[in-house]
PDB file of C-alpha atoms and ligand atoms in Angstrom:
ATOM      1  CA  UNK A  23      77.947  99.030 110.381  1.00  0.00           C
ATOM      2  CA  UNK A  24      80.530 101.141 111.420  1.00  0.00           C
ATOM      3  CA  UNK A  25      84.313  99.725 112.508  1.00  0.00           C
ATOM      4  CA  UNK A  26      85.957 100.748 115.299  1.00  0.00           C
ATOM      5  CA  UNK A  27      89.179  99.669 116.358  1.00  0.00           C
ATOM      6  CA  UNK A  28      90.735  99.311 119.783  1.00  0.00           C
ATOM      7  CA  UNK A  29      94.343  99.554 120.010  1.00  0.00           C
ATOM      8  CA  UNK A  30      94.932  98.424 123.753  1.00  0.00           C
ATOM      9  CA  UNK A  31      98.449  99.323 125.767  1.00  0.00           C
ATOM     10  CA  UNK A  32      99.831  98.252 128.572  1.00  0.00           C
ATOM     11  CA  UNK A  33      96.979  95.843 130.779  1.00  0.00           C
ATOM     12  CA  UNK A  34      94.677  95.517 127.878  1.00  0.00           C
ATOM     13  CA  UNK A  35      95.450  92.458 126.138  1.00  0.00           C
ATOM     14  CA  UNK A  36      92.430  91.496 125.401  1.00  0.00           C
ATOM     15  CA  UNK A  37      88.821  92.943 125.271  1.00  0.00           C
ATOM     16  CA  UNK A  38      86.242  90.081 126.366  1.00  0.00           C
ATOM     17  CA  UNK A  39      82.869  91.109 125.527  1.00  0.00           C
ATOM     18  CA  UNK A  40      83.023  90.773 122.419  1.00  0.00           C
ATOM     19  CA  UNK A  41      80.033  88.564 120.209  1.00  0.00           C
ATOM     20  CA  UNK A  42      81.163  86.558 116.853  1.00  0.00           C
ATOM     21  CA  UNK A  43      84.261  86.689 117.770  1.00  0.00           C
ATOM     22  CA  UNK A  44      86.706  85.670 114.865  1.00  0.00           C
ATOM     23  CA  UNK A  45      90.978  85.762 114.918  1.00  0.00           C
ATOM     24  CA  UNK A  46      92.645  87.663 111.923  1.00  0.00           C
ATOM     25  CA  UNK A  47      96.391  87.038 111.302  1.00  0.00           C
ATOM     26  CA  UNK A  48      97.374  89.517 108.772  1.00  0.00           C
ATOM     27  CA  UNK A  49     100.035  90.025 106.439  1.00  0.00           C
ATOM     28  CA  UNK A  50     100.979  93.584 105.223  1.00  0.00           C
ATOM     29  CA  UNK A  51     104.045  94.866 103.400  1.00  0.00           C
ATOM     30  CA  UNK A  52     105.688  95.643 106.619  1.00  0.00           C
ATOM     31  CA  UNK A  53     105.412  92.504 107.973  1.00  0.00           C
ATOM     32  CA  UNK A  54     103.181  91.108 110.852  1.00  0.00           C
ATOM     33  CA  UNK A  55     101.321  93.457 113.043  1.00  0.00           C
ATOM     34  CA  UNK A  56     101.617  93.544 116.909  1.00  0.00           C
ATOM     35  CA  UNK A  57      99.488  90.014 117.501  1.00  0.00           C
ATOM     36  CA  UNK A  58      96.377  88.810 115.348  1.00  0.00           C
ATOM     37  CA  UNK A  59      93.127  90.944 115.340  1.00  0.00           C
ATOM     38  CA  UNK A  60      90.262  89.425 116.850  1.00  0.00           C
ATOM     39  CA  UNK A  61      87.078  91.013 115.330  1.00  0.00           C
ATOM     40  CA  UNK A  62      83.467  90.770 116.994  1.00  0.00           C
ATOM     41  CA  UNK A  63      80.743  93.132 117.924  1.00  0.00           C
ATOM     42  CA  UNK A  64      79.943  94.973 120.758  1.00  0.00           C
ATOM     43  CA  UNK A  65      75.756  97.009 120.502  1.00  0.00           C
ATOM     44  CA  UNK A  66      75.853  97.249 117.012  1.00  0.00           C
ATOM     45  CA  UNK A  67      79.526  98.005 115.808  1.00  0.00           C
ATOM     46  CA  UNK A  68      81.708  96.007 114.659  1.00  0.00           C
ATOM     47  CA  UNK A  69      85.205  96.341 116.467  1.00  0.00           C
ATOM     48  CA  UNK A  70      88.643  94.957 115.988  1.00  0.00           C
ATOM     49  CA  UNK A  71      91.254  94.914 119.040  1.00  0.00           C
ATOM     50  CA  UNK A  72      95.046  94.859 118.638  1.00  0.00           C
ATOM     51  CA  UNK A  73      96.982  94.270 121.703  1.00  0.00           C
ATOM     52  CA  UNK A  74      99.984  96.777 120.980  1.00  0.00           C
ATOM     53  CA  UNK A  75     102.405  94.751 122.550  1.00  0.00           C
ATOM     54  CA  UNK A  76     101.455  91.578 121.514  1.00  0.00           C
ATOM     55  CA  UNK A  77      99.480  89.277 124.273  1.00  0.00           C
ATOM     56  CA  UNK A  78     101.755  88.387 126.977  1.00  0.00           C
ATOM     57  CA  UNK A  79     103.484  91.911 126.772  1.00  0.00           C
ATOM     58  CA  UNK A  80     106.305  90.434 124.191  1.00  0.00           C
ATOM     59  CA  UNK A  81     107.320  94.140 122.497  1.00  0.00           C
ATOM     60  CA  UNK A  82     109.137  96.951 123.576  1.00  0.00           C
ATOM     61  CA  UNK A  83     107.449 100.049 122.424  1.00  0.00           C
ATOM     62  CA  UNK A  84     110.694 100.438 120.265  1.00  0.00           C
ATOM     63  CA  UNK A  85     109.344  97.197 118.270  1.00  0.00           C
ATOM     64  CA  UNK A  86     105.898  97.725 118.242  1.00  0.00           C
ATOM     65  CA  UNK A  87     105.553  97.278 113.939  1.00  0.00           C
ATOM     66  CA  UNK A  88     103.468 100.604 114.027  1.00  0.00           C
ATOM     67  CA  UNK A  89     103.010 100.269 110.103  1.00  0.00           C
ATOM     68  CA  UNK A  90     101.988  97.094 110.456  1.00  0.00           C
ATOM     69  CA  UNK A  91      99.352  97.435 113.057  1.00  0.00           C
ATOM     70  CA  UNK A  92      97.779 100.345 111.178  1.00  0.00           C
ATOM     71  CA  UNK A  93      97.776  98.810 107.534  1.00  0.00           C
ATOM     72  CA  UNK A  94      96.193  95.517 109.402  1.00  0.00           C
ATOM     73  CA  UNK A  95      93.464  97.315 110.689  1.00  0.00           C
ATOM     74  CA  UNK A  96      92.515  99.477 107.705  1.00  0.00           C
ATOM     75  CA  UNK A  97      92.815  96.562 105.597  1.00  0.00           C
ATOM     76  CA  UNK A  98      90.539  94.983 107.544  1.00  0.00           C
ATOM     77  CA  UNK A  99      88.220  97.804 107.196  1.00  0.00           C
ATOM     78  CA  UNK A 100      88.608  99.915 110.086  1.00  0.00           C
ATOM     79  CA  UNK A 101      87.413 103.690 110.284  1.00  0.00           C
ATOM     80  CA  UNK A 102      87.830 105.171 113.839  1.00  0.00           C
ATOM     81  CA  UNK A 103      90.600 103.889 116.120  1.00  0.00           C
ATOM     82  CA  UNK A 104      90.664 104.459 119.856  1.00  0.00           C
ATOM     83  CA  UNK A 105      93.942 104.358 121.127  1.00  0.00           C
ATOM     84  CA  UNK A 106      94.418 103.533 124.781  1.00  0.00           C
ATOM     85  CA  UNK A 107      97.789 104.274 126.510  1.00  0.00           C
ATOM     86  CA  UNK A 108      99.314 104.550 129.934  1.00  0.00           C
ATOM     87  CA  UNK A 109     101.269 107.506 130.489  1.00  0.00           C
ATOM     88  CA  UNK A 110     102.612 109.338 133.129  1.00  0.00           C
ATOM     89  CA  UNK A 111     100.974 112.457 134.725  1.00  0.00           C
ATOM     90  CA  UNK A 112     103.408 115.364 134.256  1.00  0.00           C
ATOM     91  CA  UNK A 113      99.766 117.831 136.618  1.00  0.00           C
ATOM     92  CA  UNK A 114      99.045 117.392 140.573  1.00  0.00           C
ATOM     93  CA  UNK A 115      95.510 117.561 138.955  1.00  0.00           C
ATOM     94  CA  UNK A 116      95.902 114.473 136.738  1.00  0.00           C
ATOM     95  CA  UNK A 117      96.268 112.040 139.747  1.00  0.00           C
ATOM     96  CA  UNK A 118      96.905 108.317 139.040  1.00  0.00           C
ATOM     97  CA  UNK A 119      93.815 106.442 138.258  1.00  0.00           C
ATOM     98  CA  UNK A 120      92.568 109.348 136.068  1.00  0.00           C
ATOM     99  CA  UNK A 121      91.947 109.401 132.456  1.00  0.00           C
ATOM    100  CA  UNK A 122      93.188 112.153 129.874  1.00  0.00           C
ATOM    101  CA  UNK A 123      91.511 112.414 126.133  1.00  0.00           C
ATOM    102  CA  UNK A 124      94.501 114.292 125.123  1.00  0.00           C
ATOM    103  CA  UNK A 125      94.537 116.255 121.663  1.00  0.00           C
ATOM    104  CA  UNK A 126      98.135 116.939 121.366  1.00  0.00           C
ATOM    105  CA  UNK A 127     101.390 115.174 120.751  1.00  0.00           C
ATOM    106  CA  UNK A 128     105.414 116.245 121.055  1.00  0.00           C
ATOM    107  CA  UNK A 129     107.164 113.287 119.271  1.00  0.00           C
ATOM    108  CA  UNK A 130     110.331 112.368 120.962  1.00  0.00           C
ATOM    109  CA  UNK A 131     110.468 108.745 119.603  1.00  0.00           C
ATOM    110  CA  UNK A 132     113.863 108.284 118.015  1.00  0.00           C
ATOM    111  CA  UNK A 133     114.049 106.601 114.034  1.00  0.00           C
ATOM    112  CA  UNK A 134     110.624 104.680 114.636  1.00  0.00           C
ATOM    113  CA  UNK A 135     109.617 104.336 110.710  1.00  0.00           C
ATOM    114  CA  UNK A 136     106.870 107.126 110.690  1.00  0.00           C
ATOM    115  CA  UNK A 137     104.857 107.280 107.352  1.00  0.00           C
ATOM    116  CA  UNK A 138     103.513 105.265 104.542  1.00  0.00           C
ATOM    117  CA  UNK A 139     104.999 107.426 101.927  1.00  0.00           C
ATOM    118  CA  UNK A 140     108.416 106.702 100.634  1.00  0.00           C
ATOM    119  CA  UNK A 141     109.106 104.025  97.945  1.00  0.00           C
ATOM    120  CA  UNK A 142     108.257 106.490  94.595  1.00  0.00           C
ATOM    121  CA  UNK A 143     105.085 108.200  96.720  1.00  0.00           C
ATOM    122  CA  UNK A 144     106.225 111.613  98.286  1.00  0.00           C
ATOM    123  CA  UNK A 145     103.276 113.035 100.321  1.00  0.00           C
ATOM    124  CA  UNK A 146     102.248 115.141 103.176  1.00  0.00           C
ATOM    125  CA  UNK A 147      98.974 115.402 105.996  1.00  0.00           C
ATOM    126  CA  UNK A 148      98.221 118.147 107.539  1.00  0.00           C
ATOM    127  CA  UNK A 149      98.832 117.189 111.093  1.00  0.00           C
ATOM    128  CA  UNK A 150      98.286 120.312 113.430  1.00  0.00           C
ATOM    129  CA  UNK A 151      95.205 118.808 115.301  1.00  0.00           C
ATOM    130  CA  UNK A 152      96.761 115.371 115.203  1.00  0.00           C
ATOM    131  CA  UNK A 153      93.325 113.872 116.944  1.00  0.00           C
ATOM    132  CA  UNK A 154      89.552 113.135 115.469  1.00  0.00           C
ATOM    133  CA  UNK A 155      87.930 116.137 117.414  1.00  0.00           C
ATOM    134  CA  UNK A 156      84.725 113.909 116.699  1.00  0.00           C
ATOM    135  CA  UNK A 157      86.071 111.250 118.634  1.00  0.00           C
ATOM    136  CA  UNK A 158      87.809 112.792 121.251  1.00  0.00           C
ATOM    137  CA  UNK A 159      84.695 114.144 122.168  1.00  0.00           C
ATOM    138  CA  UNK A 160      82.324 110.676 122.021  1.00  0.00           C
ATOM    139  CA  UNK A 161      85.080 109.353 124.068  1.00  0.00           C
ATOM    140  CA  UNK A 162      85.495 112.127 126.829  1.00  0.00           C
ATOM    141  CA  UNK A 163      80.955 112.094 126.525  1.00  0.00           C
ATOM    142  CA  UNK A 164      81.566 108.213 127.277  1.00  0.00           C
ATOM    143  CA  UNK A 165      83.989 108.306 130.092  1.00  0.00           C
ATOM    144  CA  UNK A 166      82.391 111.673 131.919  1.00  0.00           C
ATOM    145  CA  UNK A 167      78.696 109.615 131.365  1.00  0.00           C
ATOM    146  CA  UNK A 168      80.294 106.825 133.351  1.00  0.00           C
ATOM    147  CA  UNK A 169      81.192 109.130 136.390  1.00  0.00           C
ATOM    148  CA  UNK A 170      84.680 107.872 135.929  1.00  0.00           C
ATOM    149  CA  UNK A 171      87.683 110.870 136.199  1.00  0.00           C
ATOM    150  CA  UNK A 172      88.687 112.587 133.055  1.00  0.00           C
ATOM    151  CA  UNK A 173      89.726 115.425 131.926  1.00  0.00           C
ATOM    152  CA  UNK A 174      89.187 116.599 128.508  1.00  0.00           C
ATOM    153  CA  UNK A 175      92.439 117.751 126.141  1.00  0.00           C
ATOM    154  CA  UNK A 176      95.762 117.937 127.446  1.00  0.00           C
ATOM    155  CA  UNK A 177      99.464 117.459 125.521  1.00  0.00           C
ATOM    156  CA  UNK A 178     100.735 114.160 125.582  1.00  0.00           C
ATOM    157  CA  UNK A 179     104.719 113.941 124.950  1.00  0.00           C
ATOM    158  CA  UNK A 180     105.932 110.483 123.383  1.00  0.00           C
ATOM    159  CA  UNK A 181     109.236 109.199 124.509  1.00  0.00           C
ATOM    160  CA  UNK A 182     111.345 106.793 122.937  1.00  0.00           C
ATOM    161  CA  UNK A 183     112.067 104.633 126.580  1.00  0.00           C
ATOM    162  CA  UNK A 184     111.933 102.008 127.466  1.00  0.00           C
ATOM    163  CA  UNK A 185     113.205 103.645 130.202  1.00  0.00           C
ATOM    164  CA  UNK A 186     111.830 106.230 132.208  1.00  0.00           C
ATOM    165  CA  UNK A 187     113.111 110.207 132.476  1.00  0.00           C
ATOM    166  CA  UNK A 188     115.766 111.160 134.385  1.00  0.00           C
ATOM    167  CA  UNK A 189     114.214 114.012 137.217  1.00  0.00           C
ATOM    168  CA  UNK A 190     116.437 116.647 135.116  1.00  0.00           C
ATOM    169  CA  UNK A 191     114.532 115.679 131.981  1.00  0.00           C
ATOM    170  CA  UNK A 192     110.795 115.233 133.673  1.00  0.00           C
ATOM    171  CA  UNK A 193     111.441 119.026 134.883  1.00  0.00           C
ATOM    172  CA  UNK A 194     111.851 120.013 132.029  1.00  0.00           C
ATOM    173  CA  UNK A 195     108.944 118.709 130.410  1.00  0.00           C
ATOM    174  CA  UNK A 196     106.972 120.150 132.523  1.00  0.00           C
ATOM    175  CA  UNK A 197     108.160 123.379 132.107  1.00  0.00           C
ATOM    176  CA  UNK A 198     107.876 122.725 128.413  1.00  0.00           C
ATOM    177  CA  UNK A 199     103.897 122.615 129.044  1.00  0.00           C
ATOM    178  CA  UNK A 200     103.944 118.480 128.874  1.00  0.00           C
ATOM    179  CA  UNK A 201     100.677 117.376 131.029  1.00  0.00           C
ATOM    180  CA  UNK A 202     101.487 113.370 130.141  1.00  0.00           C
ATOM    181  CA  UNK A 203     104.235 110.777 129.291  1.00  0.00           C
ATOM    182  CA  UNK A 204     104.107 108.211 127.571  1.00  0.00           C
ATOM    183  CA  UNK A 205     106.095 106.196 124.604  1.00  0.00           C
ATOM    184  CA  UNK A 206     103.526 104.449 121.766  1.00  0.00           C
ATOM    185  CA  UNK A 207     101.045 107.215 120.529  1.00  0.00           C
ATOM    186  CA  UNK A 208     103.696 108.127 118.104  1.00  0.00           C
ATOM    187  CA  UNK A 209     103.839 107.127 115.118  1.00  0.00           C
ATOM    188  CA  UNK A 210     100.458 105.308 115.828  1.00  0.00           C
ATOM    189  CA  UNK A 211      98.628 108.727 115.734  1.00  0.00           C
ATOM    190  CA  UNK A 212     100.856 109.943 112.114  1.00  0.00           C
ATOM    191  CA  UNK A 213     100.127 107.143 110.574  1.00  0.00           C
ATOM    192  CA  UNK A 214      96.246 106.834 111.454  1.00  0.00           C
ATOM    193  CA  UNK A 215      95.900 109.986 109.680  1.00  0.00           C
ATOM    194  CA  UNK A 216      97.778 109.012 106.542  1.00  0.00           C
ATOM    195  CA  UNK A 217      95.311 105.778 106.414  1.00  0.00           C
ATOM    196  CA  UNK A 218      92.661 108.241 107.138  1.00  0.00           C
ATOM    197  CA  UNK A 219      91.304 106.457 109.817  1.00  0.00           C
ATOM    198  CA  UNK A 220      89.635 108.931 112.947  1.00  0.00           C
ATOM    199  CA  UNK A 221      92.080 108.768 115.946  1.00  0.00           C
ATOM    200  CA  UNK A 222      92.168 109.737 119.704  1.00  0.00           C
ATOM    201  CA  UNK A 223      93.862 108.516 122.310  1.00  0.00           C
ATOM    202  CA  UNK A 224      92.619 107.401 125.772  1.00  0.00           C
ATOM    203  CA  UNK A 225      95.323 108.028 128.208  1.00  0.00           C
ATOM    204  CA  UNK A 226      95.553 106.432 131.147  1.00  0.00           C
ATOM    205  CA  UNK A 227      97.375 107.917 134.166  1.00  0.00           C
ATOM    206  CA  UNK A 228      99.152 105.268 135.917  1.00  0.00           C
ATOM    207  CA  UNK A 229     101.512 107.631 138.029  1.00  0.00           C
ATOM    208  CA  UNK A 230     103.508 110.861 138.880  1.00  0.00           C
ATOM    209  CA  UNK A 231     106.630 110.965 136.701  1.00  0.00           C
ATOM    210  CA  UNK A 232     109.632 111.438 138.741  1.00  0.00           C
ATOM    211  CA  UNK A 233     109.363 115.276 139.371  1.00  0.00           C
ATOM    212  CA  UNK A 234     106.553 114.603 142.103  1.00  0.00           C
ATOM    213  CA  UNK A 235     107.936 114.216 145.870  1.00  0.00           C
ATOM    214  CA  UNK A 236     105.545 111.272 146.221  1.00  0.00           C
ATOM    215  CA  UNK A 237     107.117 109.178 143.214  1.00  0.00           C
ATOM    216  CA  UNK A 238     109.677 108.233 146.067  1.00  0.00           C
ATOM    217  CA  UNK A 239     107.244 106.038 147.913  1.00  0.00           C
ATOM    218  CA  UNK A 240     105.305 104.465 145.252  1.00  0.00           C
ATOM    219  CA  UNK A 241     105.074 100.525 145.536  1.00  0.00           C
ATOM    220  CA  UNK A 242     104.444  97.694 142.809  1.00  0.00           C
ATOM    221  CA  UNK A 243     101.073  96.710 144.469  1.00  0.00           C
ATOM    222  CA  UNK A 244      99.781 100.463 144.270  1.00  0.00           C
ATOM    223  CA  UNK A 245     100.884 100.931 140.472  1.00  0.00           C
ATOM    224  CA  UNK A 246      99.190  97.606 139.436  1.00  0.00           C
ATOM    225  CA  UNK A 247      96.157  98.406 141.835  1.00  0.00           C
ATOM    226  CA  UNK A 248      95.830 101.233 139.609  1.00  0.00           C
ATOM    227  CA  UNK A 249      96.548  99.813 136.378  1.00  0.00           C
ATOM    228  CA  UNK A 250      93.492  97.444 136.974  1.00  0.00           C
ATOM    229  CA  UNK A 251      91.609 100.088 137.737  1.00  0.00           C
ATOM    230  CA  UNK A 252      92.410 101.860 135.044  1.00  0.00           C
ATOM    231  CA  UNK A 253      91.583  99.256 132.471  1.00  0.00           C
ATOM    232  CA  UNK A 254      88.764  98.309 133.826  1.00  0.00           C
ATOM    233  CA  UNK A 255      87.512 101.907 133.331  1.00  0.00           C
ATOM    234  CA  UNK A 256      88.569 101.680 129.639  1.00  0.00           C
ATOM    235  CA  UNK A 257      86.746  99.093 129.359  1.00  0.00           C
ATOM    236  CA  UNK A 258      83.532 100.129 130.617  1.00  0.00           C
ATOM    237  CA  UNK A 259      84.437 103.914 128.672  1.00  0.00           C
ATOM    238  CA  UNK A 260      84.952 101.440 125.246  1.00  0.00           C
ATOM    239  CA  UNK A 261      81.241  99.522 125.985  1.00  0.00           C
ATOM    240  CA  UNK A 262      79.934 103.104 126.543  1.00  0.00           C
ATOM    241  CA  UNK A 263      81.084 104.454 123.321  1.00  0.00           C
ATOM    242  CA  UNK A 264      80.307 101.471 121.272  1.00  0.00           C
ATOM    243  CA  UNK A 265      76.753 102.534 123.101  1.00  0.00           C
ATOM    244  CA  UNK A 266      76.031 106.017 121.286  1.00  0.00           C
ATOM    245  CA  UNK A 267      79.142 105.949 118.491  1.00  0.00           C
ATOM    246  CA  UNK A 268      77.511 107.821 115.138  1.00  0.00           C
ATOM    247  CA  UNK A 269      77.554 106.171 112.067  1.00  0.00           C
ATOM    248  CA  UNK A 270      78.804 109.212 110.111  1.00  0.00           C
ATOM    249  CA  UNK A 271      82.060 110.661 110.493  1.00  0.00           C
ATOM    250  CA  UNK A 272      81.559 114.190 110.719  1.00  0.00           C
ATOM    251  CA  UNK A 273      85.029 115.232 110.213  1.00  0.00           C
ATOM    252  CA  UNK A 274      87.815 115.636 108.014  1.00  0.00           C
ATOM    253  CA  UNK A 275      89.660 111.741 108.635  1.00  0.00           C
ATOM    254  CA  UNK A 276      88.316 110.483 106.138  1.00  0.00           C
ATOM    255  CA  UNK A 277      89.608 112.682 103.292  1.00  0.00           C
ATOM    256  CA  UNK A 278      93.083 113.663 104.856  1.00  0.00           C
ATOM    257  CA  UNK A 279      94.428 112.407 101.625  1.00  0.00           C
ATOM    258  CA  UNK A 280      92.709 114.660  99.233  1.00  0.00           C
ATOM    259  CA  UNK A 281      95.341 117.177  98.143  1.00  0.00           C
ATOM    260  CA  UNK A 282      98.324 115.360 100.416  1.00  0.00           C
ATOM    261  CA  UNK A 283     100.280 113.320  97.346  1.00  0.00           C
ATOM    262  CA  UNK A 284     102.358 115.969  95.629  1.00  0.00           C
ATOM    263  CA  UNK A 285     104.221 112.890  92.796  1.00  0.00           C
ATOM    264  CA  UNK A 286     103.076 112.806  89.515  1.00  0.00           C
ATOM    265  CA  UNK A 287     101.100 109.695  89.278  1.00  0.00           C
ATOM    266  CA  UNK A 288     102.572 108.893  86.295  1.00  0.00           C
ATOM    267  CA  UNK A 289     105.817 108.067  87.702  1.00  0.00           C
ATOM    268  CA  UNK A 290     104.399 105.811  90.536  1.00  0.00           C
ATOM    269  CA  UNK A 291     105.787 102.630  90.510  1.00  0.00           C
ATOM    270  CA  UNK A 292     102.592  99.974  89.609  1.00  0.00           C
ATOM    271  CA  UNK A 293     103.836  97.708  92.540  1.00  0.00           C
ATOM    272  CA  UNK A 294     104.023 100.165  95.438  1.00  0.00           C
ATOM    273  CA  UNK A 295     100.600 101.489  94.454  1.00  0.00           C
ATOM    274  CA  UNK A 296      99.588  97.842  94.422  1.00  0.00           C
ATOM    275  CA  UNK A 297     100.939  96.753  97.629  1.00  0.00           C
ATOM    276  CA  UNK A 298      99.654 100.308  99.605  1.00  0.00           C
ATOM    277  CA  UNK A 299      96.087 100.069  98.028  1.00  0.00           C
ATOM    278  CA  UNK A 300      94.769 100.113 101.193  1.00  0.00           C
ATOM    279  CA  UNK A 301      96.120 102.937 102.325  1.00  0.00           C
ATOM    280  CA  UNK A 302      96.473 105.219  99.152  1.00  0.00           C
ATOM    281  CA  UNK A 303      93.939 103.048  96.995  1.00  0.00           C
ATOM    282  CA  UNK A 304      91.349 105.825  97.639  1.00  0.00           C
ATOM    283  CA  UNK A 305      92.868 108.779  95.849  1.00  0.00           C
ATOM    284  CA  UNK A 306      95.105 106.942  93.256  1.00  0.00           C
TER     285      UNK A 306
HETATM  286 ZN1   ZN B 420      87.662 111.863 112.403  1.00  0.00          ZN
END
């Protein structure tokens, strides 16, 4: 059975339609991940949701324990991980209430630990198409199956936050070729690929950033009206996937590993390859 995990942002703390439904509180080198992993299946696959910032919305994205939630998850035997985040729309064309499968990232985050090497292990992934192509597409077949909005690639740039860009700084992004906002897919998406798990991101547009006119006029009751929307489409795009998701992984994920560990493995300290065998256990 293939395991697919479900990393949900802001509005999707939970993801209710779930059979044999069991709670996982993990421990991992790096401490405890974002909230417990509840594990269950959904037509066939077995999935595992993390609420990214905890249930209740407890974590700045600043303290989200990124390592943490991705060791949890492959530990727990997790292959493909849909990420779902809501961002800003940086493109008249992605209107709020819209959804992007992006396939790029700028990282902007600022000293959020990043990899899993370190500690005697020196390695490096190739990270040029940071997103499962595979998955990106199952999720963009998923979402344009359901008649719901979405538009298919598109750069995503990660802020640190929490707050928002100044107008100087969201006109600039624009012109830098930015087409969302938003402040969690990094290091989520780095680190996916050093556990070698598939990743794409669902991004859900929640609003103009503060270079549109209309940002001006924009009240509480029409952002949440939209952020209900919006998760309720993830949702239904998640139960879609679940629907048709292959059990082979036709794609390089799995085997990102394969010629990234340049230290001798001689001189790896026993412990640290004891501790990571999760992550690293495959190729050392
Ligand atoms: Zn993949």
């Amino acid at each position: 059975m293939t395991t697919l995990a479900i990393i949900g942002g802001s509005g999707l703390y939970d993801f209710n339609r779930l059979t044999n439904v069991q709670h996982h509180r993990v421990e991992t080198p790096y401490g405890a991940p974002s909230d417990d992993i509840v594990e269950g299946e959904l037509n066939g696959v077995r999935l595992l949701f993390l609420a990214r910032h905890g249930r209740g919305h407890r974590l700045l994205p600043s303290e989200v324990n990124f390592r943490a939630n991705i060791f949890a998850l492959k530990k727990l035997g997790a292959e493909k991980v849909v990420s779902v985040s809501a961002a800003g729309s940086m493109r008249e064309e992605i209107e709020p209430g819209h959804l992007v499968v992006v396939d790029q990232f700028i990282d902007r985050t600022k000293g959020r630990p990043s990899t899993f090497f370190g500690s005697g292990i020196v390695g490096h992934v190739m990270f040029a198409d940071p997103v499962c192509p595979s998955l990106a597409e199952q999720l963009f077949a998923a979402a344009s199956g359901l008649g719901i909005q979405v538009h298919r690639g598109g750069t995503m740039m990660v802020m640190e936050g929490p707050a928002f860009s100044t107008r100087a700084e969201s006109k600039l992004h624009r012109e830098m070729g930015v087409d969302l906002i938003g402040m969690t897919a990094m290091p989520e998406a780095k680190l996916a690929r050093e556990a070698e798990l598939c990743y794409a991101t669902l991004a859900l547009s929640t609003d103009y950033d503060c270079w549109h006119e209309s940002e001006d006029d924009v009240t509480v009751e029409a952002i949440i009206a939209v952020i209900t929307q919006n998760v309720n489409n993830a949702q239904a795009v998640i139960q879609q996937l679940t629907e048709d998701l292959p059990q082979e992984r036709g794609c390089g994920c799995a085997t990102a590993l394969d010629t990234a560990i340049i230290t001798d493995r001689e001189v790896i300290p026993p412990r640290i390859r004891d501790e990571l065998k999760p992550i690293f256990g495959r190729v050392l």
